[in-house]
PDB file of C-alpha atoms in Angstrom:
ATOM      1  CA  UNK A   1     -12.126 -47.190 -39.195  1.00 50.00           C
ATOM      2  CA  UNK A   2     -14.591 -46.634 -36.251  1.00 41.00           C
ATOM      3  CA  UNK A   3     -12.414 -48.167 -33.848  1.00 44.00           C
ATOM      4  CA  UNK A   4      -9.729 -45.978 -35.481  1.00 45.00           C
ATOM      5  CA  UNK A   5     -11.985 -42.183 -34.777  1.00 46.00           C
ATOM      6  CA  UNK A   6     -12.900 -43.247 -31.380  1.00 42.00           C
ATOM      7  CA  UNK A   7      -8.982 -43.833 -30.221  1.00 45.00           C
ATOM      8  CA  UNK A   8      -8.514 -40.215 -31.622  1.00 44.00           C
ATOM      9  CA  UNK A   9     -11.526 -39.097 -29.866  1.00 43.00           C
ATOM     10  CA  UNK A  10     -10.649 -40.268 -27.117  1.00 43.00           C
ATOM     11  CA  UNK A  11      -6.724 -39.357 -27.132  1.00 49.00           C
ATOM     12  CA  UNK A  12      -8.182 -35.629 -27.481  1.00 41.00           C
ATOM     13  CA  UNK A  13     -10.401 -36.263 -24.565  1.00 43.00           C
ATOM     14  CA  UNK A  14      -7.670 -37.184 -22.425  1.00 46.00           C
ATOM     15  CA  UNK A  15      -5.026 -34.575 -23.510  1.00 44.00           C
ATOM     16  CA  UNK A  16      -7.592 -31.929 -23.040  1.00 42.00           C
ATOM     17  CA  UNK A  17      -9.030 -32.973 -19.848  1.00 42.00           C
ATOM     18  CA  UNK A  18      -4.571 -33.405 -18.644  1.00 42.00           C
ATOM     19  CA  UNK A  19      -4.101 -29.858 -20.201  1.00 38.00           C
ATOM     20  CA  UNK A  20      -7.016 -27.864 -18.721  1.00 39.00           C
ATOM     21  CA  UNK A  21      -6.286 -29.881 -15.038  1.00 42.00           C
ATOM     22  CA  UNK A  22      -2.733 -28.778 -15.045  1.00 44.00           C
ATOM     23  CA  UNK A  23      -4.133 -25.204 -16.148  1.00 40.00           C
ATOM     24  CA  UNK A  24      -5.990 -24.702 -13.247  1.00 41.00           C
ATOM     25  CA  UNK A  25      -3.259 -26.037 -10.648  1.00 43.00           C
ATOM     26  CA  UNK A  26      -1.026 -23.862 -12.209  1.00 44.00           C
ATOM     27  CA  UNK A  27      -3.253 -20.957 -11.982  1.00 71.00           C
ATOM     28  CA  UNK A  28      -3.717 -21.274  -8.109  1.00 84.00           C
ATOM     29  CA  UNK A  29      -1.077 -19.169  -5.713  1.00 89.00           C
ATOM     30  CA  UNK A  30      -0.059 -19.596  -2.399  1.00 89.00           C
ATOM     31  CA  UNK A  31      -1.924 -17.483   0.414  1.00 91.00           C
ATOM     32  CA  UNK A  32      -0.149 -16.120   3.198  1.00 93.00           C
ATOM     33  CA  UNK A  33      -1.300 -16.270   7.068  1.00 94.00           C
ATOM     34  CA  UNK A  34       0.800 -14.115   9.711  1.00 95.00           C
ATOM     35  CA  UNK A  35       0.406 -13.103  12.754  1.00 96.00           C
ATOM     36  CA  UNK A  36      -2.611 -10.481  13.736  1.00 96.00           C
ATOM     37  CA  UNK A  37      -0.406  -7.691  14.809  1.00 94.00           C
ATOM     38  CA  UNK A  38       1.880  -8.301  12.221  1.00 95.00           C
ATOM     39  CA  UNK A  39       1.675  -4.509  10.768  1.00 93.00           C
ATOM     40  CA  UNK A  40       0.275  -2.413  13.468  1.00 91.00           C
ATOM     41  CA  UNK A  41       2.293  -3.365  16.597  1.00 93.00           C
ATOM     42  CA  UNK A  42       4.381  -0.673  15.998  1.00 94.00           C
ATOM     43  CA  UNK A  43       2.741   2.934  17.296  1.00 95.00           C
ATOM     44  CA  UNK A  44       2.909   6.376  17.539  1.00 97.00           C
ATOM     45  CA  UNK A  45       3.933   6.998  21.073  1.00 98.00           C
ATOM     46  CA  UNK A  46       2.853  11.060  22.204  1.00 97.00           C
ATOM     47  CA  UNK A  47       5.271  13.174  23.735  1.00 97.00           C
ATOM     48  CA  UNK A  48       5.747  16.541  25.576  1.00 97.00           C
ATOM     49  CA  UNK A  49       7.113  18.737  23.530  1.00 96.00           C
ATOM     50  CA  UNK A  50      10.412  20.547  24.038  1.00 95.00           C
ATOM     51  CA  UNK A  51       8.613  23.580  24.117  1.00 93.00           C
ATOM     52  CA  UNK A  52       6.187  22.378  26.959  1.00 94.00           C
ATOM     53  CA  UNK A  53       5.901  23.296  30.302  1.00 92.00           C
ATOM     54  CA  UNK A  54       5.260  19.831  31.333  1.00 95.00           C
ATOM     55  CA  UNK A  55       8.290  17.726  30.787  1.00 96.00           C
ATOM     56  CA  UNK A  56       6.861  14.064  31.984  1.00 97.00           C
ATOM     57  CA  UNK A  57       3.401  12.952  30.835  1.00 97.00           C
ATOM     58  CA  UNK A  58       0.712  10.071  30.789  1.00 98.00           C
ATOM     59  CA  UNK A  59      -1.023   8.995  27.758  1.00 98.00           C
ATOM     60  CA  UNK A  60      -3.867   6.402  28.568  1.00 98.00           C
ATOM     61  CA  UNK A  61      -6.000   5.678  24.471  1.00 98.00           C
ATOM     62  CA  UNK A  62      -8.136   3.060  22.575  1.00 98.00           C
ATOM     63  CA  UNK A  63      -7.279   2.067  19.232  1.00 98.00           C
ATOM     64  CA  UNK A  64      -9.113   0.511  17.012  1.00 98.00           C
ATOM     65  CA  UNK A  65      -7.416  -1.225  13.873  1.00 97.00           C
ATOM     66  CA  UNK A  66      -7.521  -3.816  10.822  1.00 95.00           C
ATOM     67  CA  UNK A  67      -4.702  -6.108   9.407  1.00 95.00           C
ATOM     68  CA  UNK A  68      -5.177  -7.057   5.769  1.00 94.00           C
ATOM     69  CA  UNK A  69      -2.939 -10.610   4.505  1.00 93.00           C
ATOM     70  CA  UNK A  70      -0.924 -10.011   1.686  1.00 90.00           C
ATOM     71  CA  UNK A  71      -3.073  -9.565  -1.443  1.00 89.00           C
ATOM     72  CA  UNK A  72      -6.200  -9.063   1.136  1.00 89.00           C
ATOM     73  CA  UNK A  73      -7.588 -12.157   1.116  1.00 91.00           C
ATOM     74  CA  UNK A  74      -8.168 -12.153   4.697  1.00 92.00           C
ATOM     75  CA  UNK A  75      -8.635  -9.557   7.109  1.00 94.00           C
ATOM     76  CA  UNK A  76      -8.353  -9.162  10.986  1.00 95.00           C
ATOM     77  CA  UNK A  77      -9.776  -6.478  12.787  1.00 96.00           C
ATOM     78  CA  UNK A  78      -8.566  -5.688  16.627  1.00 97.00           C
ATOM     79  CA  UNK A  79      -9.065  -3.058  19.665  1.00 98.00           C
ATOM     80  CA  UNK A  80      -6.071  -2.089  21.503  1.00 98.00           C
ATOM     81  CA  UNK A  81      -5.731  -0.553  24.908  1.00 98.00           C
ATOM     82  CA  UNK A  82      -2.749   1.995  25.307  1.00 98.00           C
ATOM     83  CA  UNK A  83      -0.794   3.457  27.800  1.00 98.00           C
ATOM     84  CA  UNK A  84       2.644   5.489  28.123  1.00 98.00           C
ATOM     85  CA  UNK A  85       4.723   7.657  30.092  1.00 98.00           C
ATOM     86  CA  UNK A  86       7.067  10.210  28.445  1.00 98.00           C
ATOM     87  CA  UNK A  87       9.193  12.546  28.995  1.00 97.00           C
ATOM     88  CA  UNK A  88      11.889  15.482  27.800  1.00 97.00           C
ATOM     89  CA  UNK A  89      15.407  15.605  29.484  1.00 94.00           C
ATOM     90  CA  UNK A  90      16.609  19.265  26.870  1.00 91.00           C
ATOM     91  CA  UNK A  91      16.712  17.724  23.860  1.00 94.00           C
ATOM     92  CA  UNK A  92      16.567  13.954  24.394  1.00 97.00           C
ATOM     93  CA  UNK A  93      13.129  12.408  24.286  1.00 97.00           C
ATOM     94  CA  UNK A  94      12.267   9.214  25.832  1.00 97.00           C
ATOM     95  CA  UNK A  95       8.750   7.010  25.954  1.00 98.00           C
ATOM     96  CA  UNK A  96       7.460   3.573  27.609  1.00 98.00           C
ATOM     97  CA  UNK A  97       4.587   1.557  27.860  1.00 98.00           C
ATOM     98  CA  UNK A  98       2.511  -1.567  27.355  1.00 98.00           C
ATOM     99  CA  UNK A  99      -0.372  -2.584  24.985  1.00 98.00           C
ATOM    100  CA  UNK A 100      -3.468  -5.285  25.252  1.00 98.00           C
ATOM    101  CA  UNK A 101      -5.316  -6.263  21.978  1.00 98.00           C
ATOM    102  CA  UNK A 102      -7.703  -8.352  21.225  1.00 97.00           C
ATOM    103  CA  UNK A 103     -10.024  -9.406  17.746  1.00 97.00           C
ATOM    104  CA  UNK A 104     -10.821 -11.623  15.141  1.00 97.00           C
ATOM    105  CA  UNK A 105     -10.555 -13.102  11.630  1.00 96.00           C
ATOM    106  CA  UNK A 106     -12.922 -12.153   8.775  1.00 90.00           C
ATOM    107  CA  UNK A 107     -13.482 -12.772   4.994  1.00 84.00           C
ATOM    108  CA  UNK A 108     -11.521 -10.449   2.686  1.00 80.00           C
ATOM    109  CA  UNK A 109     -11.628 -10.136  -0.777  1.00 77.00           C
ATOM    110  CA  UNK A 110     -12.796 -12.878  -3.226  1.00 69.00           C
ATOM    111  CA  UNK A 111      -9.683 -14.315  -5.009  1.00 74.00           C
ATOM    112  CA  UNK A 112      -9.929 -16.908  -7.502  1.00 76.00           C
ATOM    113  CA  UNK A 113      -6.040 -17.673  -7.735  1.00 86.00           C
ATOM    114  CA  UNK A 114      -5.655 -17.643  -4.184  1.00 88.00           C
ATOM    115  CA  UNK A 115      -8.465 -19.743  -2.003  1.00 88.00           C
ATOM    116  CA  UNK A 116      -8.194 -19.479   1.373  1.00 91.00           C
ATOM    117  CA  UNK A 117      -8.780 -22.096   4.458  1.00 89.00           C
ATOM    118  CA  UNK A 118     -12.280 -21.877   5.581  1.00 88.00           C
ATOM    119  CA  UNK A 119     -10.918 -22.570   9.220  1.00 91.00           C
ATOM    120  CA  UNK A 120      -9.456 -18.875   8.802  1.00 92.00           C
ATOM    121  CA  UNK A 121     -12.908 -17.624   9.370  1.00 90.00           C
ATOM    122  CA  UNK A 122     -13.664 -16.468  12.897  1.00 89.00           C
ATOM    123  CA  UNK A 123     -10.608 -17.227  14.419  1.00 95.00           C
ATOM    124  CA  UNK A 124     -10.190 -15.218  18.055  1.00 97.00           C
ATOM    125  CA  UNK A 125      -6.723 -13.634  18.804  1.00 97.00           C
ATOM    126  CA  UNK A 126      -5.296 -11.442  21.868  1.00 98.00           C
ATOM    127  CA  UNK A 127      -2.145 -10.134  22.646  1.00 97.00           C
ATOM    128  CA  UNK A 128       0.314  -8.254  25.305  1.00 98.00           C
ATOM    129  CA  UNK A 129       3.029  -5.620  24.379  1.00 98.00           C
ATOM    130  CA  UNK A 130       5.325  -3.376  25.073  1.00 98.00           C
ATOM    131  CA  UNK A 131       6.725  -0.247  23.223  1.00 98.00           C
ATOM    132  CA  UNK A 132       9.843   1.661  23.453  1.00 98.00           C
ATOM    133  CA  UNK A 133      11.181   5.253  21.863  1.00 98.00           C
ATOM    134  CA  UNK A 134      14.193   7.482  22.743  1.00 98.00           C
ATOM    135  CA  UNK A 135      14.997  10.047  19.880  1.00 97.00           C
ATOM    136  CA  UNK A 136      17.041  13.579  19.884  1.00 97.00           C
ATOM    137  CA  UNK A 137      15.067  16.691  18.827  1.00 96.00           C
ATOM    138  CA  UNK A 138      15.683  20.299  17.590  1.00 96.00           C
ATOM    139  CA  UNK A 139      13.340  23.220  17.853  1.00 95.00           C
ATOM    140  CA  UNK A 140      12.993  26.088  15.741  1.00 95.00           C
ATOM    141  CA  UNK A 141      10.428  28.500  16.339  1.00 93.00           C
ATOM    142  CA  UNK A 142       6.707  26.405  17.024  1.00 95.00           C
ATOM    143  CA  UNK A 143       7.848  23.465  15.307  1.00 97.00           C
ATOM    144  CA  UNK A 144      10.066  20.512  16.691  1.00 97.00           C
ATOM    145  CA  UNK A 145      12.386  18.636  14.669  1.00 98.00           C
ATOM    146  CA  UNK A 146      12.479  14.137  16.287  1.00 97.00           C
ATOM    147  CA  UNK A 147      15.751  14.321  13.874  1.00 96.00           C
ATOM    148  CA  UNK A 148      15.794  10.516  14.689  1.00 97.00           C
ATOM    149  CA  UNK A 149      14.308   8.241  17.261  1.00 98.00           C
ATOM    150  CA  UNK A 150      14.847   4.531  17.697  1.00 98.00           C
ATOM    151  CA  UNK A 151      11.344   2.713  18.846  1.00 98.00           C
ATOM    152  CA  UNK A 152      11.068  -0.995  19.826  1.00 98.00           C
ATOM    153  CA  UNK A 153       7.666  -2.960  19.962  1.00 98.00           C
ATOM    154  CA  UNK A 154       7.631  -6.226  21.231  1.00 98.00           C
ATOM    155  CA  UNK A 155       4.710  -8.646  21.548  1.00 97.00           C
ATOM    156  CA  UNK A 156       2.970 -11.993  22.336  1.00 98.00           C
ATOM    157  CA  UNK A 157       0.219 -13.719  20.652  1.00 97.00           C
ATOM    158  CA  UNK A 158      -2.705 -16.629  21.698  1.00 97.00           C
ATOM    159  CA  UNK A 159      -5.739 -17.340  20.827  1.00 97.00           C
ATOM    160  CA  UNK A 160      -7.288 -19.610  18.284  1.00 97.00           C
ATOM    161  CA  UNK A 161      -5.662 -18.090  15.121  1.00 97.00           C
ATOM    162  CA  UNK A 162      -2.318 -19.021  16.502  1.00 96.00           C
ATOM    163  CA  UNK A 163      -3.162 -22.153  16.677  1.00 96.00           C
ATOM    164  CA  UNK A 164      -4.603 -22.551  13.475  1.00 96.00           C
ATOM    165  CA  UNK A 165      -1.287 -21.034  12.163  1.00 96.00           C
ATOM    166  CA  UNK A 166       0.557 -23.770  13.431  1.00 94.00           C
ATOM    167  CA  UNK A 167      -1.800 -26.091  12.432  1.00 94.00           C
ATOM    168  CA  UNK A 168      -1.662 -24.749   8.373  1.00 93.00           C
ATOM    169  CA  UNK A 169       2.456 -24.729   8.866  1.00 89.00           C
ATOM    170  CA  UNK A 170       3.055 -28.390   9.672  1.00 90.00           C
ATOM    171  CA  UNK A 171       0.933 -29.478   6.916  1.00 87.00           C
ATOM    172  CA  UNK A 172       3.378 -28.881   4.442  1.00 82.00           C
ATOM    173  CA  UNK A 173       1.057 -27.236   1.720  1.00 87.00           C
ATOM    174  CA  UNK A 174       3.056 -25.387  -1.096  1.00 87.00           C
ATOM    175  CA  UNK A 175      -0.379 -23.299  -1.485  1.00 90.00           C
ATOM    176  CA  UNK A 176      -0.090 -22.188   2.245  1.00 92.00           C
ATOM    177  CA  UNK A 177       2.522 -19.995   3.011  1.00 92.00           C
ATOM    178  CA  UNK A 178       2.448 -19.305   7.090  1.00 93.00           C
ATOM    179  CA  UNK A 179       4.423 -18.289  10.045  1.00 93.00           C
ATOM    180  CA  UNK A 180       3.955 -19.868  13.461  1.00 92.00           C
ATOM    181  CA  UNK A 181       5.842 -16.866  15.601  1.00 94.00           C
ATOM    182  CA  UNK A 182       3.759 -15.831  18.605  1.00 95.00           C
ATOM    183  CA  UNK A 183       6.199 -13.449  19.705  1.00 97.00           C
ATOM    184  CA  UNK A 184       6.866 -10.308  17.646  1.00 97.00           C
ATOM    185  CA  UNK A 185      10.166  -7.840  18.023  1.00 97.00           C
ATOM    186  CA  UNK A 186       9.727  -5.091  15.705  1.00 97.00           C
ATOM    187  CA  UNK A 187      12.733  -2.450  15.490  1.00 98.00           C
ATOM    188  CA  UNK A 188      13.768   0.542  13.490  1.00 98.00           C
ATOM    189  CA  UNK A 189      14.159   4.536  13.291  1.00 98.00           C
ATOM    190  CA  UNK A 190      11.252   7.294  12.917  1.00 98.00           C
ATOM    191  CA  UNK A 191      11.597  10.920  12.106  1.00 98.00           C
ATOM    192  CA  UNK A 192       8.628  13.538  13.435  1.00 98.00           C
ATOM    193  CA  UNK A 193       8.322  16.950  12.861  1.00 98.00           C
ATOM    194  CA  UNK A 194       5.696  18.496  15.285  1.00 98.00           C
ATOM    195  CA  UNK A 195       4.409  21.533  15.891  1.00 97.00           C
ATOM    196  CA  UNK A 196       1.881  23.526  17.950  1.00 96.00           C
ATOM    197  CA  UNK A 197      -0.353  26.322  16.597  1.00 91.00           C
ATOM    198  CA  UNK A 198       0.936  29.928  17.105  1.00 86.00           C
ATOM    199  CA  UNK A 199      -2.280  31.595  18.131  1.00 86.00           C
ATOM    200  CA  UNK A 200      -3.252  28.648  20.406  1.00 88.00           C
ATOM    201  CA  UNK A 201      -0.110  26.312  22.023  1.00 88.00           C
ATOM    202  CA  UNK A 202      -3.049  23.987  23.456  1.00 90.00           C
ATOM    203  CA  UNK A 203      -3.269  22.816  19.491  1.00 96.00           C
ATOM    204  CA  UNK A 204      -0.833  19.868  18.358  1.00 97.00           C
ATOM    205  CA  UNK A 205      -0.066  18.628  15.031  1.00 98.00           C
ATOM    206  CA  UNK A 206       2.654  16.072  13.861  1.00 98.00           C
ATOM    207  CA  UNK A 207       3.593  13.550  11.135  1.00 98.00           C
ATOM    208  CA  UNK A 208       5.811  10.686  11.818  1.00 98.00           C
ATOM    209  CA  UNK A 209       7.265   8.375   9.875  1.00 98.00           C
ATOM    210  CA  UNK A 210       8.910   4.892  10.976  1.00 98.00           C
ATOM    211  CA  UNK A 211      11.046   2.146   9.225  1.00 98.00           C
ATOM    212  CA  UNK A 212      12.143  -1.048  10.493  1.00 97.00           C
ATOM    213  CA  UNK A 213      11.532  -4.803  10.752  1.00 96.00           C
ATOM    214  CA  UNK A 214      10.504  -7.424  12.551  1.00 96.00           C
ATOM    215  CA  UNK A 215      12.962  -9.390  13.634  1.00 96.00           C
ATOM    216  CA  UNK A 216      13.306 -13.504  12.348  1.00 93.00           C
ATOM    217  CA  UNK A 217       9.608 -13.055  10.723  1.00 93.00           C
ATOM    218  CA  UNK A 218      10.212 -13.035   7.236  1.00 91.00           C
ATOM    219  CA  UNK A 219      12.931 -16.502   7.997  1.00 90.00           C
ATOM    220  CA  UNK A 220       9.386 -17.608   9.614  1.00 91.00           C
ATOM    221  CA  UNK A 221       7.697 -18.516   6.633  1.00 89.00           C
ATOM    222  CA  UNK A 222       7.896 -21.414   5.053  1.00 85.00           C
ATOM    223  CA  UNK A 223       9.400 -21.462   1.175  1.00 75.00           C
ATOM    224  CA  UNK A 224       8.164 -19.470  -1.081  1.00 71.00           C
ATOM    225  CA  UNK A 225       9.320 -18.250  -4.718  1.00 75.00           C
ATOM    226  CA  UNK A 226       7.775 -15.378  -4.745  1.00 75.00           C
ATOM    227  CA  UNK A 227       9.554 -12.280  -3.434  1.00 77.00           C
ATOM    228  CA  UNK A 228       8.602 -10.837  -0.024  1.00 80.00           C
ATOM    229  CA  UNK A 229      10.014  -7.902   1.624  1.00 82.00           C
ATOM    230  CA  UNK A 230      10.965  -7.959   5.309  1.00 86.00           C
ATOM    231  CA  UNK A 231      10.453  -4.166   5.627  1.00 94.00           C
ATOM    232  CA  UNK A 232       7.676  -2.912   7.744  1.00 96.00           C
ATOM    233  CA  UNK A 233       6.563   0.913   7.949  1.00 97.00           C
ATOM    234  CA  UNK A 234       4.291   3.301   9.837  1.00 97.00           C
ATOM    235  CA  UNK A 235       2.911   6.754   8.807  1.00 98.00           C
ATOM    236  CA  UNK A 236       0.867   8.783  11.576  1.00 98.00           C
ATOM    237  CA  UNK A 237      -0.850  11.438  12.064  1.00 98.00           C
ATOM    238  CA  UNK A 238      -0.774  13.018  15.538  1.00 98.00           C
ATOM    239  CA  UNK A 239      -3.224  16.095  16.744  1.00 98.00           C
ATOM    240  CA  UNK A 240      -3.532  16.749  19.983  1.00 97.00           C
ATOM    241  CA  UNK A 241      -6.282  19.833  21.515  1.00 96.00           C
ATOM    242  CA  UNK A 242      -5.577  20.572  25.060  1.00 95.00           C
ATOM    243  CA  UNK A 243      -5.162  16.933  27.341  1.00 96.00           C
ATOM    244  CA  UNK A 244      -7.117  15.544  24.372  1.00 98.00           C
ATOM    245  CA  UNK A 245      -5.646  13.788  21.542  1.00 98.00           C
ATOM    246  CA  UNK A 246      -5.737  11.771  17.896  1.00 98.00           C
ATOM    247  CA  UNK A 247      -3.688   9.676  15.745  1.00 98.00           C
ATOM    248  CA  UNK A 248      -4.210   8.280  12.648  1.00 98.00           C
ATOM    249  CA  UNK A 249      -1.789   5.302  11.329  1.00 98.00           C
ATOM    250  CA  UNK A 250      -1.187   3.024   8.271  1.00 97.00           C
ATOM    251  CA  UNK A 251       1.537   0.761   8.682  1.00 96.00           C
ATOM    252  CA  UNK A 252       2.735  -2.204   6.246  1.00 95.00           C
ATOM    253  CA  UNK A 253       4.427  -5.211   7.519  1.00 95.00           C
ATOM    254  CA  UNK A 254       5.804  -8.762   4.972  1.00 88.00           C
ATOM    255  CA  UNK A 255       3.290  -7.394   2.406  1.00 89.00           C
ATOM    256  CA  UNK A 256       0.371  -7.125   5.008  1.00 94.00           C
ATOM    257  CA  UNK A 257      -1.538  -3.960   5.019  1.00 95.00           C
ATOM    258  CA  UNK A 258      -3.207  -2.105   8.203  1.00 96.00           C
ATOM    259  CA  UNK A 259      -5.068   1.013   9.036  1.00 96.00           C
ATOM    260  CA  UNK A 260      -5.542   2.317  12.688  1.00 98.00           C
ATOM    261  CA  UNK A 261      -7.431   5.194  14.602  1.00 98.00           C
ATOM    262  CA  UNK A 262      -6.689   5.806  17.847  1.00 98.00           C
ATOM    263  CA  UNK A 263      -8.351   8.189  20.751  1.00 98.00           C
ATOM    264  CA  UNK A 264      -6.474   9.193  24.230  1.00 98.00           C
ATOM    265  CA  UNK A 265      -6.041  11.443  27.197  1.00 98.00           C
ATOM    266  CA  UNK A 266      -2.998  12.680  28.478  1.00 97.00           C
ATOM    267  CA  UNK A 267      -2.144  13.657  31.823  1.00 97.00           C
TER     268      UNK A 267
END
């Protein structure tokens, strides 16, 4: 009989220990690592307006910015130096320049179901760009109309965090979900409306909004079940007070999140 009690015992034991151990692998999720400039490589670019008596003009700004992974458990915060030269031909727009960025990996926010690498910590990152936008635009009265522009961003990454990125993709983890792309093409269409202030025309104030994708990024990553979107977005906020100027951006990229502020001159 007591030979009998402790088999049960110790069948319980076992099935418990089996059932809670497969409850917490099944409870842990796969975290996703992407490239830094995944969601904020794509920019306002400033613009003389129709209206202007300036037609070409040089915009020279700083930028500084963060890149949350999806579900924000990791974050990466960057500076970015700016320039571009645009100009108005009537009613055709048309803007080019180049970028520089550089930053590094931080903690985000505590996730039980999704632990990330502790080699993610601290990772350095920098990056060269280029940006692109040609649009048509209407004016009535003080305000412009950017019916539709079609802006380009392209980019390449180094650093240690692309490295590490490589490094999580070949091991072949179904708990870590990563792309290995170090170059970035982002494309899609915006729509603006801009206008300047009727007692003062040294005062500037747009919104712009941009939708596109990055091209072969989302193929990037390695399988997942769960459902990602390839879409990636910007809304800014452009005000501009004599040669002086701000924008303020929030763009989303394959689930990442980012916020940026950025300060310039024009000239």
């Amino acid at each position: 009989m007591l030979v009998k009690n402790i088999k049960i015992t110790l069948s319980v034991f076992i099935g418990t220990t089996i059932f809670y151990s497969c409850g917490s692998l099944s409870s842990n999720l796969p975290v996703f690592y992407t490239p830094a400039a995944t969601s904020n490589h794509i920019s306002y670019l400033p613009k003389p307006m129709i209206s202007d008596s300036v037609k070409t003009k040089n915009y020279i700004s700083g930028s500084f910015s963060n890149n949350s992974l999806p579900y924000e458990t990791g974050e990466m915060l960057m500076g970015f130096i700016n320039y571009n030269r645009s100009h108005v031909f009537n009613k055709i727009n048309l803007s080019y320049g180049g970028f520089a960025y550089f930053g590094g990996t931080s903690r985000g926010y505590e996730n039980s179901s999704r632990v990330i690498d502790e080699k993610f910590y601290s990772k350095g990152f920098h990056g060269l760009g280029l940006r692109t936008s040609i649009g048509f635009s209407e004016q009535s009265g003080n305000t412009e109309f950017r019916v539709l522009s079609w802006e380009n961003s392209l980019v390449f990454e180094g650093g240690d965090y692309p490295s590490l990125l490589k490094e999580l993709r070949s091991k072949n983890d179904l708990l870590i979900i990563a792309s290995n792309k170090i170059t970035l093409y982002t494309t899609g269409g915006s729509t603006e409306v801009i206008w300047y202030g009727k007692k003062n025309r040294d005062r500037q104030y747009g919104f712009r909004l941009f939708i596109g994708a990055t091209i072969g990024l989302q193929q990037n990553l390695n399988y997942t079940n769960e459902k990602i979107t390839g879409m990636a977005s910007d809304f800014s906020f452009f005000l501009k007070i004599k040669n002086a100027y701000g924008i303020l951006s929030s763009g989303t990229n394959l689930m990442n999140n980012s916020g940026k502020i950025t300060l310039g001159y024009s000239f």
